[in-house]
PDB file of C-alpha atoms in Angstrom:
ATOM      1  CA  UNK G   1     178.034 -97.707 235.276  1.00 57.00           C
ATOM      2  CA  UNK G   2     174.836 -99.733 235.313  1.00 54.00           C
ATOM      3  CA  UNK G   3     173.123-102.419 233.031  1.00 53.00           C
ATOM      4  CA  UNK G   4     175.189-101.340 229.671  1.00 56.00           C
ATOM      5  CA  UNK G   5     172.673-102.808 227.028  1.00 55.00           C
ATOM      6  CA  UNK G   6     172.110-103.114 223.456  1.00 53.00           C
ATOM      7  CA  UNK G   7     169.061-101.071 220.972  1.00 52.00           C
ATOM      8  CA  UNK G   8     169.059-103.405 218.554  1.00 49.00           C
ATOM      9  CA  UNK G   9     167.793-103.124 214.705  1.00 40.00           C
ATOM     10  CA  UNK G  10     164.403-102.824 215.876  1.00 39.00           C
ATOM     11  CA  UNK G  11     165.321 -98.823 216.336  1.00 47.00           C
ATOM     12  CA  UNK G  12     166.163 -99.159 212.975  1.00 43.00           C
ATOM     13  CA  UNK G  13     162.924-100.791 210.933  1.00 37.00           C
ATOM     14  CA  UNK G  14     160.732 -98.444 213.393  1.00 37.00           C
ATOM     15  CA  UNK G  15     159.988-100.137 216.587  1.00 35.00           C
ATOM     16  CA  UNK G  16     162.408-100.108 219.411  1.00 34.00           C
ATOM     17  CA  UNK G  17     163.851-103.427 220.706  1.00 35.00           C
ATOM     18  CA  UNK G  18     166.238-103.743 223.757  1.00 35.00           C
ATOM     19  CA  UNK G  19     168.330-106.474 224.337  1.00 35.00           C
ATOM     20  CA  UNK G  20     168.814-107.043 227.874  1.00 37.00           C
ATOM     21  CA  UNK G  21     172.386-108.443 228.821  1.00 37.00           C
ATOM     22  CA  UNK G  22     171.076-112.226 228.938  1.00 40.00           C
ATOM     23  CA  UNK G  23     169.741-112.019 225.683  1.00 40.00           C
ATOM     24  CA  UNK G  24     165.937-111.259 225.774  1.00 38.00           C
ATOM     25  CA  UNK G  25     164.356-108.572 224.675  1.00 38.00           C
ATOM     26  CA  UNK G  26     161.414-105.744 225.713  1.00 37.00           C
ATOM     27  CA  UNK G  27     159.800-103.024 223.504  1.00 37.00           C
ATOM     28  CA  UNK G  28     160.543 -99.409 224.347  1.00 47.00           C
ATOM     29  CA  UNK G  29     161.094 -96.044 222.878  1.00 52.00           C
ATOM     30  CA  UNK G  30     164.701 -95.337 222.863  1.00 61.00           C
ATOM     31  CA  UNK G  31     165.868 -92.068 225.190  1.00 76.00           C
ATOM     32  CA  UNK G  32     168.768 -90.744 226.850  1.00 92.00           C
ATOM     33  CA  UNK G  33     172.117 -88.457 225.995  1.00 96.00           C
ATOM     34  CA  UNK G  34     174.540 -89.485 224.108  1.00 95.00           C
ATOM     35  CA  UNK G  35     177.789 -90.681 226.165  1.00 96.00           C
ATOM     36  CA  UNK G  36     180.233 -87.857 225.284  1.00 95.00           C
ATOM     37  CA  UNK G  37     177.969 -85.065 226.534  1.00 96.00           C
ATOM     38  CA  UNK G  38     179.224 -83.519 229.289  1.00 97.00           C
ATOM     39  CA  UNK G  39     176.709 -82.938 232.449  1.00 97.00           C
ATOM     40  CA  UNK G  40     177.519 -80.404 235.077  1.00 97.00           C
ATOM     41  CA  UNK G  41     178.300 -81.536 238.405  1.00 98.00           C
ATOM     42  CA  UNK G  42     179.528 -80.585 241.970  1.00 97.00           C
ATOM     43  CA  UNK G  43     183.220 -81.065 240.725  1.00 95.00           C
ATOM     44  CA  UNK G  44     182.425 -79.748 237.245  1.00 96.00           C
ATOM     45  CA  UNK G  45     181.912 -80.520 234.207  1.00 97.00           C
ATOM     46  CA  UNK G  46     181.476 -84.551 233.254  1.00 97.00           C
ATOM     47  CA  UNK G  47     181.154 -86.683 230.244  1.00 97.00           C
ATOM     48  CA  UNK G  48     177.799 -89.012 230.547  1.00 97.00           C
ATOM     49  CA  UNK G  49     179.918 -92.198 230.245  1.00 96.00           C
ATOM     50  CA  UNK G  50     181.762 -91.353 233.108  1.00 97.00           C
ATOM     51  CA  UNK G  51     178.815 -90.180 236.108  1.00 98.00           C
ATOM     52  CA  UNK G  52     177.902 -92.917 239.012  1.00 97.00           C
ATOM     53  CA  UNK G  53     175.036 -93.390 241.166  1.00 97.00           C
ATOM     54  CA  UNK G  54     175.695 -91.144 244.193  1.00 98.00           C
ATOM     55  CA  UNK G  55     177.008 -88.178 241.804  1.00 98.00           C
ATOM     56  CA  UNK G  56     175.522 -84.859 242.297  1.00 98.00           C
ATOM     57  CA  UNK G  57     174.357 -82.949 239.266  1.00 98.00           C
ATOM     58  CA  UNK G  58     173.280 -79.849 238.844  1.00 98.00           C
ATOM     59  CA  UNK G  59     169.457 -79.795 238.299  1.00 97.00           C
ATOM     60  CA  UNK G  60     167.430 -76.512 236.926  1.00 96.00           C
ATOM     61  CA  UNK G  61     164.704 -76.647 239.721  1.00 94.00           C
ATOM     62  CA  UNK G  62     166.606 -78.160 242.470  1.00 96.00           C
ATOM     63  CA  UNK G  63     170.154 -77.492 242.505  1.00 97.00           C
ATOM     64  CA  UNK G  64     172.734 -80.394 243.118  1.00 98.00           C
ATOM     65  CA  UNK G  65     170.542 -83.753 243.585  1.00 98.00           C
ATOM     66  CA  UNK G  66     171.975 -87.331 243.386  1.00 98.00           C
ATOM     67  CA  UNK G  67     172.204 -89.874 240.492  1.00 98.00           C
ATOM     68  CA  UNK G  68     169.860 -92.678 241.923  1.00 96.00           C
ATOM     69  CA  UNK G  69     170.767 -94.735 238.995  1.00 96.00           C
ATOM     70  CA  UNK G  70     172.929 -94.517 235.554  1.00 96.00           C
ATOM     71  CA  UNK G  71     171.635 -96.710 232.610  1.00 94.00           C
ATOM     72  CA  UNK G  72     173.382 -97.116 229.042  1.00 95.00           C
ATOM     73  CA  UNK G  73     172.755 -98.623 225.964  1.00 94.00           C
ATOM     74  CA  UNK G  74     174.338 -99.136 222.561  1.00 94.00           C
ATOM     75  CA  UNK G  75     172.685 -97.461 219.434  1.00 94.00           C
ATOM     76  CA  UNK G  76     172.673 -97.556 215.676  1.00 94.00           C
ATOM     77  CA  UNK G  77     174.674-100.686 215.555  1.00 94.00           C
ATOM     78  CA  UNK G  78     173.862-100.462 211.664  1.00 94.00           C
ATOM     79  CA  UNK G  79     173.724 -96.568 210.982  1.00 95.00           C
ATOM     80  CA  UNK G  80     172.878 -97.459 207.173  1.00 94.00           C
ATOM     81  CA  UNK G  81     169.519 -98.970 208.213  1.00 95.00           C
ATOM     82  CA  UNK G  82     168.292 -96.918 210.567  1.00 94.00           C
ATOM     83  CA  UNK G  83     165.020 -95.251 209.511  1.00 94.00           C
ATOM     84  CA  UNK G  84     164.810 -91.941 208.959  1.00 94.00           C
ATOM     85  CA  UNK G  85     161.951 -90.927 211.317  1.00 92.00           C
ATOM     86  CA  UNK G  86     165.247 -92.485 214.110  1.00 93.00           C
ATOM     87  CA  UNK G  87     167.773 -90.052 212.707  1.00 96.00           C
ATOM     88  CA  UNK G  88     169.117 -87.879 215.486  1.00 97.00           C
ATOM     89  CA  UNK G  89     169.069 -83.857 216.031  1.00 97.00           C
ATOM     90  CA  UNK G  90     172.027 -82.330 214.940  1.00 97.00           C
ATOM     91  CA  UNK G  91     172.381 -79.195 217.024  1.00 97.00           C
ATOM     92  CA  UNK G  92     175.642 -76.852 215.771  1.00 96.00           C
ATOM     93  CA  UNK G  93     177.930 -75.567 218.946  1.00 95.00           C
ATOM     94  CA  UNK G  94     176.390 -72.441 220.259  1.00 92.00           C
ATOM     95  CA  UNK G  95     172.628 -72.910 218.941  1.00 93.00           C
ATOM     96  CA  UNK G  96     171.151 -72.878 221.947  1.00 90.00           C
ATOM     97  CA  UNK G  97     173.298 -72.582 224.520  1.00 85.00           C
ATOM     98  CA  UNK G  98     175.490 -75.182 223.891  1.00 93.00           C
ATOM     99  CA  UNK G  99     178.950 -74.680 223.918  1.00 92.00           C
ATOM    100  CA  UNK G 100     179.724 -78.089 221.541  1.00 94.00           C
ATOM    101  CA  UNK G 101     177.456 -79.464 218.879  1.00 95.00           C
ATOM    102  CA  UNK G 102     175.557 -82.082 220.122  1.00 96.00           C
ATOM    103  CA  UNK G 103     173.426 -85.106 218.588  1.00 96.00           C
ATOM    104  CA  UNK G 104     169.976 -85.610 220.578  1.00 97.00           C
ATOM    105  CA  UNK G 105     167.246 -88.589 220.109  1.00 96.00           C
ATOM    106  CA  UNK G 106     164.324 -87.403 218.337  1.00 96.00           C
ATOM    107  CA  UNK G 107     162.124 -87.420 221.606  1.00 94.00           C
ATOM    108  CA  UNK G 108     164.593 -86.279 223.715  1.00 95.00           C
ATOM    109  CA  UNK G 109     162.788 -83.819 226.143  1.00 95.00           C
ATOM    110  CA  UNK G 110     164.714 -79.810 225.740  1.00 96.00           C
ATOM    111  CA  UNK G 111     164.017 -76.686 227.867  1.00 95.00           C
ATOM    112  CA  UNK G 112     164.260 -73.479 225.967  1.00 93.00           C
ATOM    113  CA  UNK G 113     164.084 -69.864 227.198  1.00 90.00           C
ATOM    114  CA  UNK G 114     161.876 -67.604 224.815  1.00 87.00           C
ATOM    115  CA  UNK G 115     161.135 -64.040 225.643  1.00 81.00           C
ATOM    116  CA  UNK G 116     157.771 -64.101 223.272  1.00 79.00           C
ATOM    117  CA  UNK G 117     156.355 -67.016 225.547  1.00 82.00           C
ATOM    118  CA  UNK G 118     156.910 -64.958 228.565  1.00 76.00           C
ATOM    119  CA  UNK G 119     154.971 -62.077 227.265  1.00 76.00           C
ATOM    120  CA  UNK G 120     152.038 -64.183 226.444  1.00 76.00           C
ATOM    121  CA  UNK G 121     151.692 -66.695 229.177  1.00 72.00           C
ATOM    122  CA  UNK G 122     154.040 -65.210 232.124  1.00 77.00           C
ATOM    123  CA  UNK G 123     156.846 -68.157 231.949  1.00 83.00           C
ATOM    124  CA  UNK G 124     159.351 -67.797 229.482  1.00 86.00           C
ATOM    125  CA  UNK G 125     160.300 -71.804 229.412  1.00 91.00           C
ATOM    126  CA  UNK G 126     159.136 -74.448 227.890  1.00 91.00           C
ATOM    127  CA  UNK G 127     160.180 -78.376 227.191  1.00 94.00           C
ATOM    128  CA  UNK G 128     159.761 -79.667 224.053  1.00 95.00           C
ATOM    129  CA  UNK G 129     160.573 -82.795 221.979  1.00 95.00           C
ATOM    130  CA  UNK G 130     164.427 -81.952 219.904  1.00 96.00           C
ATOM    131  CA  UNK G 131     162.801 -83.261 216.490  1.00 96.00           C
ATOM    132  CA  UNK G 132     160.753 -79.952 216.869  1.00 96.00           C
ATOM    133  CA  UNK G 133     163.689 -77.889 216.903  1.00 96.00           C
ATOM    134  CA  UNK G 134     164.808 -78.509 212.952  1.00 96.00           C
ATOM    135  CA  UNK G 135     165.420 -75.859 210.829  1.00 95.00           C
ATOM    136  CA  UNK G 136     166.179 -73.391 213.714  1.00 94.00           C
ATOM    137  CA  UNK G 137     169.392 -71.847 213.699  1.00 93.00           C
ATOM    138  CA  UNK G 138     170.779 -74.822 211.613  1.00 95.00           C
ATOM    139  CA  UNK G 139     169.427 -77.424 213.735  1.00 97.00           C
ATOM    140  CA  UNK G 140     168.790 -80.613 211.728  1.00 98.00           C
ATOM    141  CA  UNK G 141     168.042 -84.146 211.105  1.00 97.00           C
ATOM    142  CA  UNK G 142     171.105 -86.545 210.087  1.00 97.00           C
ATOM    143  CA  UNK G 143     171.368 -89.977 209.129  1.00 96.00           C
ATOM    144  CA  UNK G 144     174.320 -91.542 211.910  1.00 96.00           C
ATOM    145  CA  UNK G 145     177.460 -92.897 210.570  1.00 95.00           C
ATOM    146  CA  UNK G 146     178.489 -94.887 213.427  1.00 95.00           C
ATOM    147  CA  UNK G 147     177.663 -96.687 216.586  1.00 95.00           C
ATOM    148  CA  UNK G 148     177.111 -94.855 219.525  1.00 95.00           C
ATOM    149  CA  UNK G 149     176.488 -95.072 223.072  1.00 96.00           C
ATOM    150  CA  UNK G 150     173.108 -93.357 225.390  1.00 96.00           C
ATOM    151  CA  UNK G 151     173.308 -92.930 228.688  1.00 97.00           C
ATOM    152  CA  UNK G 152     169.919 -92.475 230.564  1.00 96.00           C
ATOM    153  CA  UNK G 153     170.420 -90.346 233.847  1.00 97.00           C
ATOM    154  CA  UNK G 154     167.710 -91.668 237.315  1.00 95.00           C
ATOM    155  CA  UNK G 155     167.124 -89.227 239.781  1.00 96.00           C
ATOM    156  CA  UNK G 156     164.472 -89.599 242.726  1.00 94.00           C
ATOM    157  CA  UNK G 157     161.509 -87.349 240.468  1.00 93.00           C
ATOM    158  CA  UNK G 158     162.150 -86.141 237.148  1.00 94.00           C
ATOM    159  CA  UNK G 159     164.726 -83.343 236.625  1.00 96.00           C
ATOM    160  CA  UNK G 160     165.931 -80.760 233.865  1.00 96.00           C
ATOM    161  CA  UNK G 161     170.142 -80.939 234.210  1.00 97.00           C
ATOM    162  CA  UNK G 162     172.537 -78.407 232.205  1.00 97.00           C
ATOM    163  CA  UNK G 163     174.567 -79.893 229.981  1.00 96.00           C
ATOM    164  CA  UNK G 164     177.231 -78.281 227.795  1.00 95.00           C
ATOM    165  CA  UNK G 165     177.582 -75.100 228.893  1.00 90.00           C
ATOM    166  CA  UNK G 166     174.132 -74.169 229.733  1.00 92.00           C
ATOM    167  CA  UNK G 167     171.648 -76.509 227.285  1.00 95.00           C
ATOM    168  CA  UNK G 168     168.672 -77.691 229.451  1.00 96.00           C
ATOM    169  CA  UNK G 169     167.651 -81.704 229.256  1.00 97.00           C
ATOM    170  CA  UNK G 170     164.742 -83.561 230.851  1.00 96.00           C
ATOM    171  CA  UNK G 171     165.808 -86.870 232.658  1.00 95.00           C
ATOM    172  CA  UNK G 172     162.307 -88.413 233.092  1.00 88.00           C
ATOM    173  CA  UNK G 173     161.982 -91.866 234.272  1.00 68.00           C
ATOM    174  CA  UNK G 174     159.826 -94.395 231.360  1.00 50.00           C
ATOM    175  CA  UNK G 175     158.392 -96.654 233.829  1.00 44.00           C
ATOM    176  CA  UNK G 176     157.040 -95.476 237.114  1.00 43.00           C
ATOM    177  CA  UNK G 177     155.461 -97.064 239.444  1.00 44.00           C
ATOM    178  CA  UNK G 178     152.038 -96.673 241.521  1.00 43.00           C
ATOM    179  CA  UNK G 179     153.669 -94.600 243.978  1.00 47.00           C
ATOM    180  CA  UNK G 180     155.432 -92.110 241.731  1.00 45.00           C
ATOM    181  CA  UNK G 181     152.670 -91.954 239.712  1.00 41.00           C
ATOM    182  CA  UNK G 182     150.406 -90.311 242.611  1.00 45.00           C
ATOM    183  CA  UNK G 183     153.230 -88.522 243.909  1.00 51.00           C
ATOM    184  CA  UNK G 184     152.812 -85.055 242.122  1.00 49.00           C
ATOM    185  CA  UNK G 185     156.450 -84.204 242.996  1.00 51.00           C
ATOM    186  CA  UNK G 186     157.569 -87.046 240.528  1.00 49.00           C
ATOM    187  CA  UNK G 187     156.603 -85.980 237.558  1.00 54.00           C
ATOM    188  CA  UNK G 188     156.466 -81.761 237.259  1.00 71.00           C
ATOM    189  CA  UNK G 189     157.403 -81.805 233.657  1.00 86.00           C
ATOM    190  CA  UNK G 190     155.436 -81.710 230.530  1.00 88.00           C
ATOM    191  CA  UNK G 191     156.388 -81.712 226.813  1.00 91.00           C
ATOM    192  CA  UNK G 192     154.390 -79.462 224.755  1.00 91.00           C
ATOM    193  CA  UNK G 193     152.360 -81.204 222.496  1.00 92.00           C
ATOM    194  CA  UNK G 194     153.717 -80.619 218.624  1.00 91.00           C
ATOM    195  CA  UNK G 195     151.471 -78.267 217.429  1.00 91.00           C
ATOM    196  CA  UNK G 196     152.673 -75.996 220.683  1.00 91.00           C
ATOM    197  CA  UNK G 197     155.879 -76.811 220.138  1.00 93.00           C
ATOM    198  CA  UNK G 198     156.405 -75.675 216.323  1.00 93.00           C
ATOM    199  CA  UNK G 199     154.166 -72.355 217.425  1.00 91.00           C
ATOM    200  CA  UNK G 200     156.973 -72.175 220.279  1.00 91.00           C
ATOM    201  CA  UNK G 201     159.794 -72.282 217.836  1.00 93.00           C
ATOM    202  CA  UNK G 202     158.180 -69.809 215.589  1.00 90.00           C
ATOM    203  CA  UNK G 203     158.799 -67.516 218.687  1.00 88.00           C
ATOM    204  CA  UNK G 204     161.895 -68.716 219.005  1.00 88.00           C
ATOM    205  CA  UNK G 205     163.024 -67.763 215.596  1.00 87.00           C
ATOM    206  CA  UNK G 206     160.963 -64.286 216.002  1.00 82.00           C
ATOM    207  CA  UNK G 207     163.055 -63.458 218.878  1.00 72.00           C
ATOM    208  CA  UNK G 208     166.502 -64.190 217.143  1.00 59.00           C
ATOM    209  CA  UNK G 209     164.944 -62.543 213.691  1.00 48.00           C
ATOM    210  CA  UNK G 210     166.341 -65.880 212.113  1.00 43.00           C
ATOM    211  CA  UNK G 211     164.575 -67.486 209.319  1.00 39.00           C
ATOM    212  CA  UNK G 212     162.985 -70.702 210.157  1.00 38.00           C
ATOM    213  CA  UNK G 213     163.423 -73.317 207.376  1.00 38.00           C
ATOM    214  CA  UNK G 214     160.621 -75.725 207.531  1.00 36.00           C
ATOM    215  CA  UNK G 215     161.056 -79.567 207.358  1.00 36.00           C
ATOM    216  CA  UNK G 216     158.242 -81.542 206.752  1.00 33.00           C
ATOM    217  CA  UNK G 217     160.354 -84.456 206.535  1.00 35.00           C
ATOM    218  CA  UNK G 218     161.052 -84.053 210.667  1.00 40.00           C
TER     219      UNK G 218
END
């Protein structure tokens, strides 16, 4: 695997710091799966930790396409000081789709399937940021209580992948350059913006006729 690297406390006191392996560091906003998650692939299913440059995964729009690159980075090095707008999704097995709970980033980009969208605007999926998801179907925030390890999938444009038995992620590059940029193909995603996205899970809760519990706190 490529460039393993460290998100150090930065993530923690609210701005996100990563140290590079000699020892500097850059400002970013922290994304990417967490290791154990399991993406599927030409020979099956396969933990994050464990996928290569060259591997073919299996995208939502574009069926098998090749890992161009594999990034990781260790996280919550102090889980008792990380802040609580950092605190990841909690998302109990079989949610949405997912066959094991998982643990998302805040800002980690999800693609849901909602019936009441499709009546109203003729495409029943949308992407949205996880945080947006608490209080759905027992979806919420949680302080971590250990280390952890991200893995950030590259691909040659953005991609949505299946994960764990069906869940939907976005893999979208941070940095582009000019070219991708003007390439339209590159970039074919967008997030809702928050105020969509909590009307989106209102419909999402309408169509399961489960209560949504509202967290301001999220």
């Amino acid at each position: 695997m490529e460039g393993d690297t460290t998100l150090r406390e930065g993530l923690e006191t609210g701005s996100s710091t990563q140290g590079q392996t000699g020892g500097s560091a850059i400002m970013i906003q922290p994304k990417g799966l967490v290791a154990e998650m399991r993406a599927a692939t030409e020979q099956g299913w396969c933990p994050m930790h464990a996928l290569q440059p060259g591997d073919q995964v299996l995208t939502f729009d574009n069926g098998l396409r090749p890992l161009t690159s594999v990034q990781s980075a260790r996280i919550w090095t102090r889980p008792e000081a990380v802040a609580q707008a950092h605190w990841p999704v909690h998302v109990p097995a079989g949610a949405l789709e997912n066959t094991s709970a998982l643990l998302l980033l805040p800002h980690q980009g999800v693609m849901l399937e909602c019936d009441g969208l499709e009546a109203e605007v003729g495409d029943p999926f949308a992407l949205l940021e996880a945080r947006a998801l608490v209080g759905l179907r027992g979806i919420e925030r949680r302080r971590p209580t250990a280390p952890a390890k991200i893995v950030t999938l590259g691909f040659a444009q953005d991609e949505v992948v299946y994960t764990e038995g069906g869940f939907l992620v976005l893999c979208a590059e941070r940095m582009r350059s000019l070219e991708t940029m003007l390439d339209p193909r590159a970039c074919s995603y967008d997030l809702l913006p928050r105020r969509d996205a909590a009307r989106f899970v209102r419909m999402l809760a309408e169509d399961a006729a489960v209560p949504l519990r509202v967290n301001r706190a999220s």
